[in-house]
Short mmCIF file of C-alpha atoms and ligand atoms in Angstrom, two decimals:
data_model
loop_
_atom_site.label_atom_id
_atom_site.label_comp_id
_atom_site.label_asym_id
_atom_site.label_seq_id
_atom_site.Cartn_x
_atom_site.Cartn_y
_atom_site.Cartn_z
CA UNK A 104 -37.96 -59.45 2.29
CA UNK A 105 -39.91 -58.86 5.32
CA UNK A 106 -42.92 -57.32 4.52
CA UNK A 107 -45.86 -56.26 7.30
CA UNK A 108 -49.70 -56.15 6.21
CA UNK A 109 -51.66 -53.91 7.92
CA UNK A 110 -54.92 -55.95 8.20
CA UNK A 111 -56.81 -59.03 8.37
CA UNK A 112 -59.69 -59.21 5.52
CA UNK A 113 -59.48 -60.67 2.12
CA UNK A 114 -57.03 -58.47 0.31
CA UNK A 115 -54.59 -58.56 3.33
CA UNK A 116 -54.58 -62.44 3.40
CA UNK A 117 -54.73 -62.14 -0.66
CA UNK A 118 -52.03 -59.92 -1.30
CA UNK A 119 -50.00 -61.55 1.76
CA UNK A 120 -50.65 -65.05 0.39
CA UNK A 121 -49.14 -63.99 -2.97
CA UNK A 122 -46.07 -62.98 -1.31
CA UNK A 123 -45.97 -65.50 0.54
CA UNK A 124 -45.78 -67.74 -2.89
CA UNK A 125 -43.10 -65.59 -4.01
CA UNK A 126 -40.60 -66.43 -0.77
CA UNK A 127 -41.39 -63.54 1.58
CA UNK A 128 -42.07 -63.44 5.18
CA UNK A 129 -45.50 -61.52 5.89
CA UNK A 130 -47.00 -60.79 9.01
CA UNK A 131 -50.31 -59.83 9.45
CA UNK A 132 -51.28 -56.93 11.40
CA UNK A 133 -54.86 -56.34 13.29
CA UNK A 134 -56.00 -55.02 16.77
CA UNK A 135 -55.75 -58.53 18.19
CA UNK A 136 -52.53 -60.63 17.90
CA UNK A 137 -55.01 -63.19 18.53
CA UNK A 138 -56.75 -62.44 15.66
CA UNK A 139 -58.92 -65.66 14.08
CA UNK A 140 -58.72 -64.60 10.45
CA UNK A 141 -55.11 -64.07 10.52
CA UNK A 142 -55.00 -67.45 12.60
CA UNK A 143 -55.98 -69.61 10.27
CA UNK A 144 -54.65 -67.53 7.48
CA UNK A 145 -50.97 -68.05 9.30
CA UNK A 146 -51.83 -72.32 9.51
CA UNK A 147 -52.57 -72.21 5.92
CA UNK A 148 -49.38 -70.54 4.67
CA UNK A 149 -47.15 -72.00 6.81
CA UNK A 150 -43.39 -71.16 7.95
CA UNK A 151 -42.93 -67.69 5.97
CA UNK A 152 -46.57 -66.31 7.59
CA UNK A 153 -47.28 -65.11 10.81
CA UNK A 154 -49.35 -62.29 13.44
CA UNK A 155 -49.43 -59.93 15.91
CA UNK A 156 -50.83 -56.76 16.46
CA UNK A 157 -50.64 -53.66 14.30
CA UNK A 158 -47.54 -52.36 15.80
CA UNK A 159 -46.22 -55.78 15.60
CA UNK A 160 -46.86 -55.80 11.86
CA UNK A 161 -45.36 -52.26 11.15
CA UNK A 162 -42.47 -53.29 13.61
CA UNK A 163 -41.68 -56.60 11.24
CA UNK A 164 -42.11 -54.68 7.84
CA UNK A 165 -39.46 -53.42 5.54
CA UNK A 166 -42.37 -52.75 3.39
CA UNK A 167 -45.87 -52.21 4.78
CA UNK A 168 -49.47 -52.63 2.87
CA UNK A 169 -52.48 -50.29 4.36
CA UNK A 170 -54.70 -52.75 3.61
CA UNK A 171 -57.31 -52.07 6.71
CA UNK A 172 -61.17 -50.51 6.41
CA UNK A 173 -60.73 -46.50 4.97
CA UNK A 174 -62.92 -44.82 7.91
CA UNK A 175 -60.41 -47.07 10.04
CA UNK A 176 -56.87 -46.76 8.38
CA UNK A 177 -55.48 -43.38 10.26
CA UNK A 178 -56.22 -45.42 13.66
CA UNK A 179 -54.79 -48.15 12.33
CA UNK A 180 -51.53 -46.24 11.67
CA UNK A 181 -51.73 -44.42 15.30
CA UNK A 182 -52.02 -47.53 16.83
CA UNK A 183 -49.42 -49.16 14.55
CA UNK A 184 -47.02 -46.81 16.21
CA UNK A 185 -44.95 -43.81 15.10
CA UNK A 186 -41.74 -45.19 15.96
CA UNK A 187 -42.22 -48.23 13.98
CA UNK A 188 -42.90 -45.84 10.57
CA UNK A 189 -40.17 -44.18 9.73
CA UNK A 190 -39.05 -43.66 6.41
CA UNK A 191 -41.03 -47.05 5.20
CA UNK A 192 -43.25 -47.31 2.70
CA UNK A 193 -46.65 -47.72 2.88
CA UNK A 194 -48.39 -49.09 -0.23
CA UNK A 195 -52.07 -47.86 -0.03
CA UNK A 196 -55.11 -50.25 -0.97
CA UNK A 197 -57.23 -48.43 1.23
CA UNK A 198 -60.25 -46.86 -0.09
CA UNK A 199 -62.69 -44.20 1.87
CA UNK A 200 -65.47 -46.20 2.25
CA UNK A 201 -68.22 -45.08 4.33
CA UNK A 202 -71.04 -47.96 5.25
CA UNK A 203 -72.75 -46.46 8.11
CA UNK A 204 -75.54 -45.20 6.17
CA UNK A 205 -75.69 -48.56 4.04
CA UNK A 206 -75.20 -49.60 0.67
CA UNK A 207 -73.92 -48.11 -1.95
CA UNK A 208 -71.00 -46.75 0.35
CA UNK A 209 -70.18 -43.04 0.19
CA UNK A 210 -66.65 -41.41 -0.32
CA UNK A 211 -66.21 -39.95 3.64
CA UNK A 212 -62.86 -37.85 1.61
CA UNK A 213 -62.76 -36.72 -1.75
CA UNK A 214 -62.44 -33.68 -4.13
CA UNK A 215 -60.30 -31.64 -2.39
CA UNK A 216 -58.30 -34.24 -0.36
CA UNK A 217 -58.19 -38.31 -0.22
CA UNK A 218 -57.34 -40.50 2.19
CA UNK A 219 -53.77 -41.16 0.99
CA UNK A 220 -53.14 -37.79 1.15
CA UNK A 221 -54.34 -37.71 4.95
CA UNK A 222 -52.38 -40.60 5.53
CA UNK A 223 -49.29 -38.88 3.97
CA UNK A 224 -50.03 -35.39 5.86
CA UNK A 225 -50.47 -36.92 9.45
CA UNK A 226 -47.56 -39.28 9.25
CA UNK A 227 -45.03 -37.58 7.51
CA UNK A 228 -42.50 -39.95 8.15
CA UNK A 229 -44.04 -42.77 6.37
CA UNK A 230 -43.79 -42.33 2.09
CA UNK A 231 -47.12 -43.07 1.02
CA UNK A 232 -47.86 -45.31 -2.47
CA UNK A 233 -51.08 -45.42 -3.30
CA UNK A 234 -51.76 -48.02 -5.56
CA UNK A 235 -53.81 -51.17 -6.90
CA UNK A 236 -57.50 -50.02 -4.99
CA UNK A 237 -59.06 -49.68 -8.24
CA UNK A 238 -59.56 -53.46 -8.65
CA UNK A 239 -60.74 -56.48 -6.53
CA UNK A 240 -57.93 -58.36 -5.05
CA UNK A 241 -57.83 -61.22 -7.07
CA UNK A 242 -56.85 -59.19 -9.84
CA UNK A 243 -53.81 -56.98 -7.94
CA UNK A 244 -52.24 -60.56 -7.78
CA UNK A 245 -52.94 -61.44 -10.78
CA UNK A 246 -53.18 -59.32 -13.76
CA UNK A 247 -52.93 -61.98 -16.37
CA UNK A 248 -56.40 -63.56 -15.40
CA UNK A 249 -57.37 -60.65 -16.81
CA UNK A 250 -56.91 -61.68 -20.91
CA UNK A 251 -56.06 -58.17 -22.38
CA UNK A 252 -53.66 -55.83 -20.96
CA UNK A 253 -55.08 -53.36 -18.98
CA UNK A 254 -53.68 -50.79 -16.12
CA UNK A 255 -52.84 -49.90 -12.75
CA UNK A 256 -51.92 -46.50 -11.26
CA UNK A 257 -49.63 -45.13 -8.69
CA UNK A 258 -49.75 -41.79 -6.71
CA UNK A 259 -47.08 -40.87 -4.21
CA UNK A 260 -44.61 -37.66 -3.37
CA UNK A 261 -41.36 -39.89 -3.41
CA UNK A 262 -40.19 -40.48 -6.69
CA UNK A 263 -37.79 -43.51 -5.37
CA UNK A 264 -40.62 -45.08 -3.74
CA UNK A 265 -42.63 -45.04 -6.28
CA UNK A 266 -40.09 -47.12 -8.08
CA UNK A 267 -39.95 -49.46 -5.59
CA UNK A 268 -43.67 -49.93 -5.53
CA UNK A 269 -43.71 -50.12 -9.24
CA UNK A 270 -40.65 -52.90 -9.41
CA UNK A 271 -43.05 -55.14 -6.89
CA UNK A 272 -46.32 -54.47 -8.65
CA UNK A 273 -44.27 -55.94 -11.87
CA UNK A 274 -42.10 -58.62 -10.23
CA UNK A 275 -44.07 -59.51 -7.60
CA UNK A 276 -47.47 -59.78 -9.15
CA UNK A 277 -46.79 -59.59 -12.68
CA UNK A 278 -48.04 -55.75 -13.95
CA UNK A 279 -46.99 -54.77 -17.38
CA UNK A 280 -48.84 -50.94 -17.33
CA UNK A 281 -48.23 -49.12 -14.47
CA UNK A 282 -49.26 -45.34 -14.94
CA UNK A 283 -47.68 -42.99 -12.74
CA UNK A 284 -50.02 -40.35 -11.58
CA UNK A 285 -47.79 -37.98 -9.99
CA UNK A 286 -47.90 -36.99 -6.63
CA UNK A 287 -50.35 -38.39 -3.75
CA UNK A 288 -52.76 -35.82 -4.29
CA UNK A 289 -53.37 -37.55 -7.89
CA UNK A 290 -55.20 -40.39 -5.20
CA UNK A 291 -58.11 -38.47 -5.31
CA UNK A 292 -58.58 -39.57 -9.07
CA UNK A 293 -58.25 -43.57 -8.06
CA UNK A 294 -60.42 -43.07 -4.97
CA UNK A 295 -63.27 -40.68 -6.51
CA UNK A 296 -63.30 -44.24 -8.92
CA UNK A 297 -64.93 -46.16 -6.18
CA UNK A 298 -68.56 -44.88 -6.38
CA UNK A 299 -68.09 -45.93 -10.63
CA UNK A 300 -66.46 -49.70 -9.68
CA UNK A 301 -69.61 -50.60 -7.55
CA UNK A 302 -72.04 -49.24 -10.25
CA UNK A 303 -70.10 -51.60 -12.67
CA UNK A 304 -69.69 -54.20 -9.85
CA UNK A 305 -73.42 -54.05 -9.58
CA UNK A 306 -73.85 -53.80 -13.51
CA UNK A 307 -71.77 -57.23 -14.24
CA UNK A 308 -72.94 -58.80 -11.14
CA UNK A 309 -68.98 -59.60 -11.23
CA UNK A 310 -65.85 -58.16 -9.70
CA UNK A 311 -63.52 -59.29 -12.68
CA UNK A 312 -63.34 -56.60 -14.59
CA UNK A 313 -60.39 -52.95 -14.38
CA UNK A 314 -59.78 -50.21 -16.32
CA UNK A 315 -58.28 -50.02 -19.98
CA UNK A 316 -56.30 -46.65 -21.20
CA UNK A 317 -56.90 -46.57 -24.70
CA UNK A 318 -54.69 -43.20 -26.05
CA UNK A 319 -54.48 -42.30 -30.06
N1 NAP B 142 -62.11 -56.16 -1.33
C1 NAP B 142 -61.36 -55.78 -2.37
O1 NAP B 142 -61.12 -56.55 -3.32
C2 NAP B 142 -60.77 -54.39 -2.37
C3 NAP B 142 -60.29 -53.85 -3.55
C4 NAP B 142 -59.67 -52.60 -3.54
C5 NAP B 142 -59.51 -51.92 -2.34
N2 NAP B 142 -60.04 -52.44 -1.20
C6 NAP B 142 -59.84 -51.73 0.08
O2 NAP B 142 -58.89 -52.49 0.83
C7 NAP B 142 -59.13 -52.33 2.22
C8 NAP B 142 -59.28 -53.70 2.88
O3 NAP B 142 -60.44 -54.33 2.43
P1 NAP B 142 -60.88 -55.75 3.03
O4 NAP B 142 -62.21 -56.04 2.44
O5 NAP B 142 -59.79 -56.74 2.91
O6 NAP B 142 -60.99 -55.50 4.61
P2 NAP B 142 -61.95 -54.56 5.49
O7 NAP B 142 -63.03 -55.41 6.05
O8 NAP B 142 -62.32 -53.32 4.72
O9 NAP B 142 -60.92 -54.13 6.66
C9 NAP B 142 -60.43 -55.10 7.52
C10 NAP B 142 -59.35 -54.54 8.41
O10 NAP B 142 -59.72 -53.25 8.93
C11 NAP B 142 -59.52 -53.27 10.34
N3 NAP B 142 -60.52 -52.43 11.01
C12 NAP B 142 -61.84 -52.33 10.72
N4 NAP B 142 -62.44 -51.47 11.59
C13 NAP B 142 -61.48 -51.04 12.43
C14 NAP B 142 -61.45 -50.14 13.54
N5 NAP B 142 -62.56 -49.52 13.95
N6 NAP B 142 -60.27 -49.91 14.16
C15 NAP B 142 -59.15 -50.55 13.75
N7 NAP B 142 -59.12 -51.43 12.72
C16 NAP B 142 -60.25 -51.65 12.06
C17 NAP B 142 -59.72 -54.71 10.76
O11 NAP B 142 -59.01 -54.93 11.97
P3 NAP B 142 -59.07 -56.37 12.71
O12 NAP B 142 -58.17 -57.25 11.91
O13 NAP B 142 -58.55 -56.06 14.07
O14 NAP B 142 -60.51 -56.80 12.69
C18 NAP B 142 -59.16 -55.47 9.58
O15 NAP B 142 -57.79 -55.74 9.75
C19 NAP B 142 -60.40 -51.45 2.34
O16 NAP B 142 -60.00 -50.12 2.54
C20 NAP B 142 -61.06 -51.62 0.97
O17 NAP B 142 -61.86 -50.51 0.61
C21 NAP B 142 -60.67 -53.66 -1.19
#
């Protein structure tokens, strides 16, 4: 499958890299086709990887990851281009992270409305998944480094795309819990996690670590 990534950090190039693995083309997507990251990120993986621009990414995609800065994801998506949207998916990893007044982060959306839910509302056309932002990237991979079982949600309006995005979270990377949500306003829940994940972040001076539903 052809699958675009809509950014250039770590869990782009992670979750891209996994695909990659698993026989996919990827293509990176960032403001630059020039882009160094995604570069040297394209030398590493060879044949299957490659770059260009965010509307080159989105253009490439059958499936498409969000997997750019929060305050930055709607531009992203304008600049990605609306004709190369319609009726994909767009798996959300975003999360609303707001730096500018320096660490921790704030939420810049929650309570009554998440980015996902923005997403979804300004580019109808696309069927928004949001999914797999409550963990650090090494773990959306890879559950099983993880040794217990533990979960991952998904939030989204379509019920077959949901299904889609839960068949690649379990044959892709390997989940065995996936809890649906409901619909994409249910993002708010994953998203409002954030300010928790860096307390415990901070707590284990460790990233690997994600949530456990225990139920009688
Ligand atoms: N780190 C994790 O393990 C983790 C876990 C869960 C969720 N998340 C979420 O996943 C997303 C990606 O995280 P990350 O650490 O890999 O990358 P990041 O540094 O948050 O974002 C990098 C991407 O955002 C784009 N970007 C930044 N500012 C922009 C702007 N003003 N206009 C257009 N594009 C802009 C960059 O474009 P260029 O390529 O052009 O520079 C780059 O592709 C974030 O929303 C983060 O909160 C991260």
């Amino acid at each position: 499958m052809k699958i675009g990534i809509l950014g250039t950090g770590i869990v782009g190039q992670t979750i891209g890299s996994r695909l990659i693995q698993n026989h996919h083309q990827v293509m990176l997507g960032a403001r630059s086709a020039q882009n160094e990251k995604a570069a040297q990120w394209v030398q590493q993986q060879g044949e299957h990887a490659s770059q260009g621009t965010f509307a080159d990414a989105a253009r490439f995609g059958e499936i498409l990851f969000n997997c750019t800065a929060g305050m930055a994801s709607l531009e992203v998506l304008q600049q990605a281009g609306p004709d190369n949207l319609p009726g994909k998916i767009l798996v959300d990893v975003s999360n609303p992270l707001d730096f500018s007044r320096g660490m921790p982060p704030v939420l810049s959306v929650c309570n009554e409305d998440s980015l996902a839910e923005r997403i979804q509302r300004t580019f109808p056309q696309l069927k928004v998944v949001k999914t797999l932002n409550t963990m650090t990237c090494a773990i959306m991979v890879k559950p099983d480094s993880l040794q217990e079982e533990h979960n991952v949600f998904i939030s989204g309006n379509e019920t077959t795309a949901k299904a889609t995005v839960t068949k690649l979270l379990q044959n892709e990377f390997g989940w065995k819990s996936v809890i649906d949500l409901g619909d994409i306003t249910s993002a708010r829940g994953t998203e409002m996690f954030l300010p928790l994940w860096l307390r415990l972040y901070g707590t284990f001076q460790s990233a690997d670590f994600n949530i456990k539903i225990v139920r009688k």
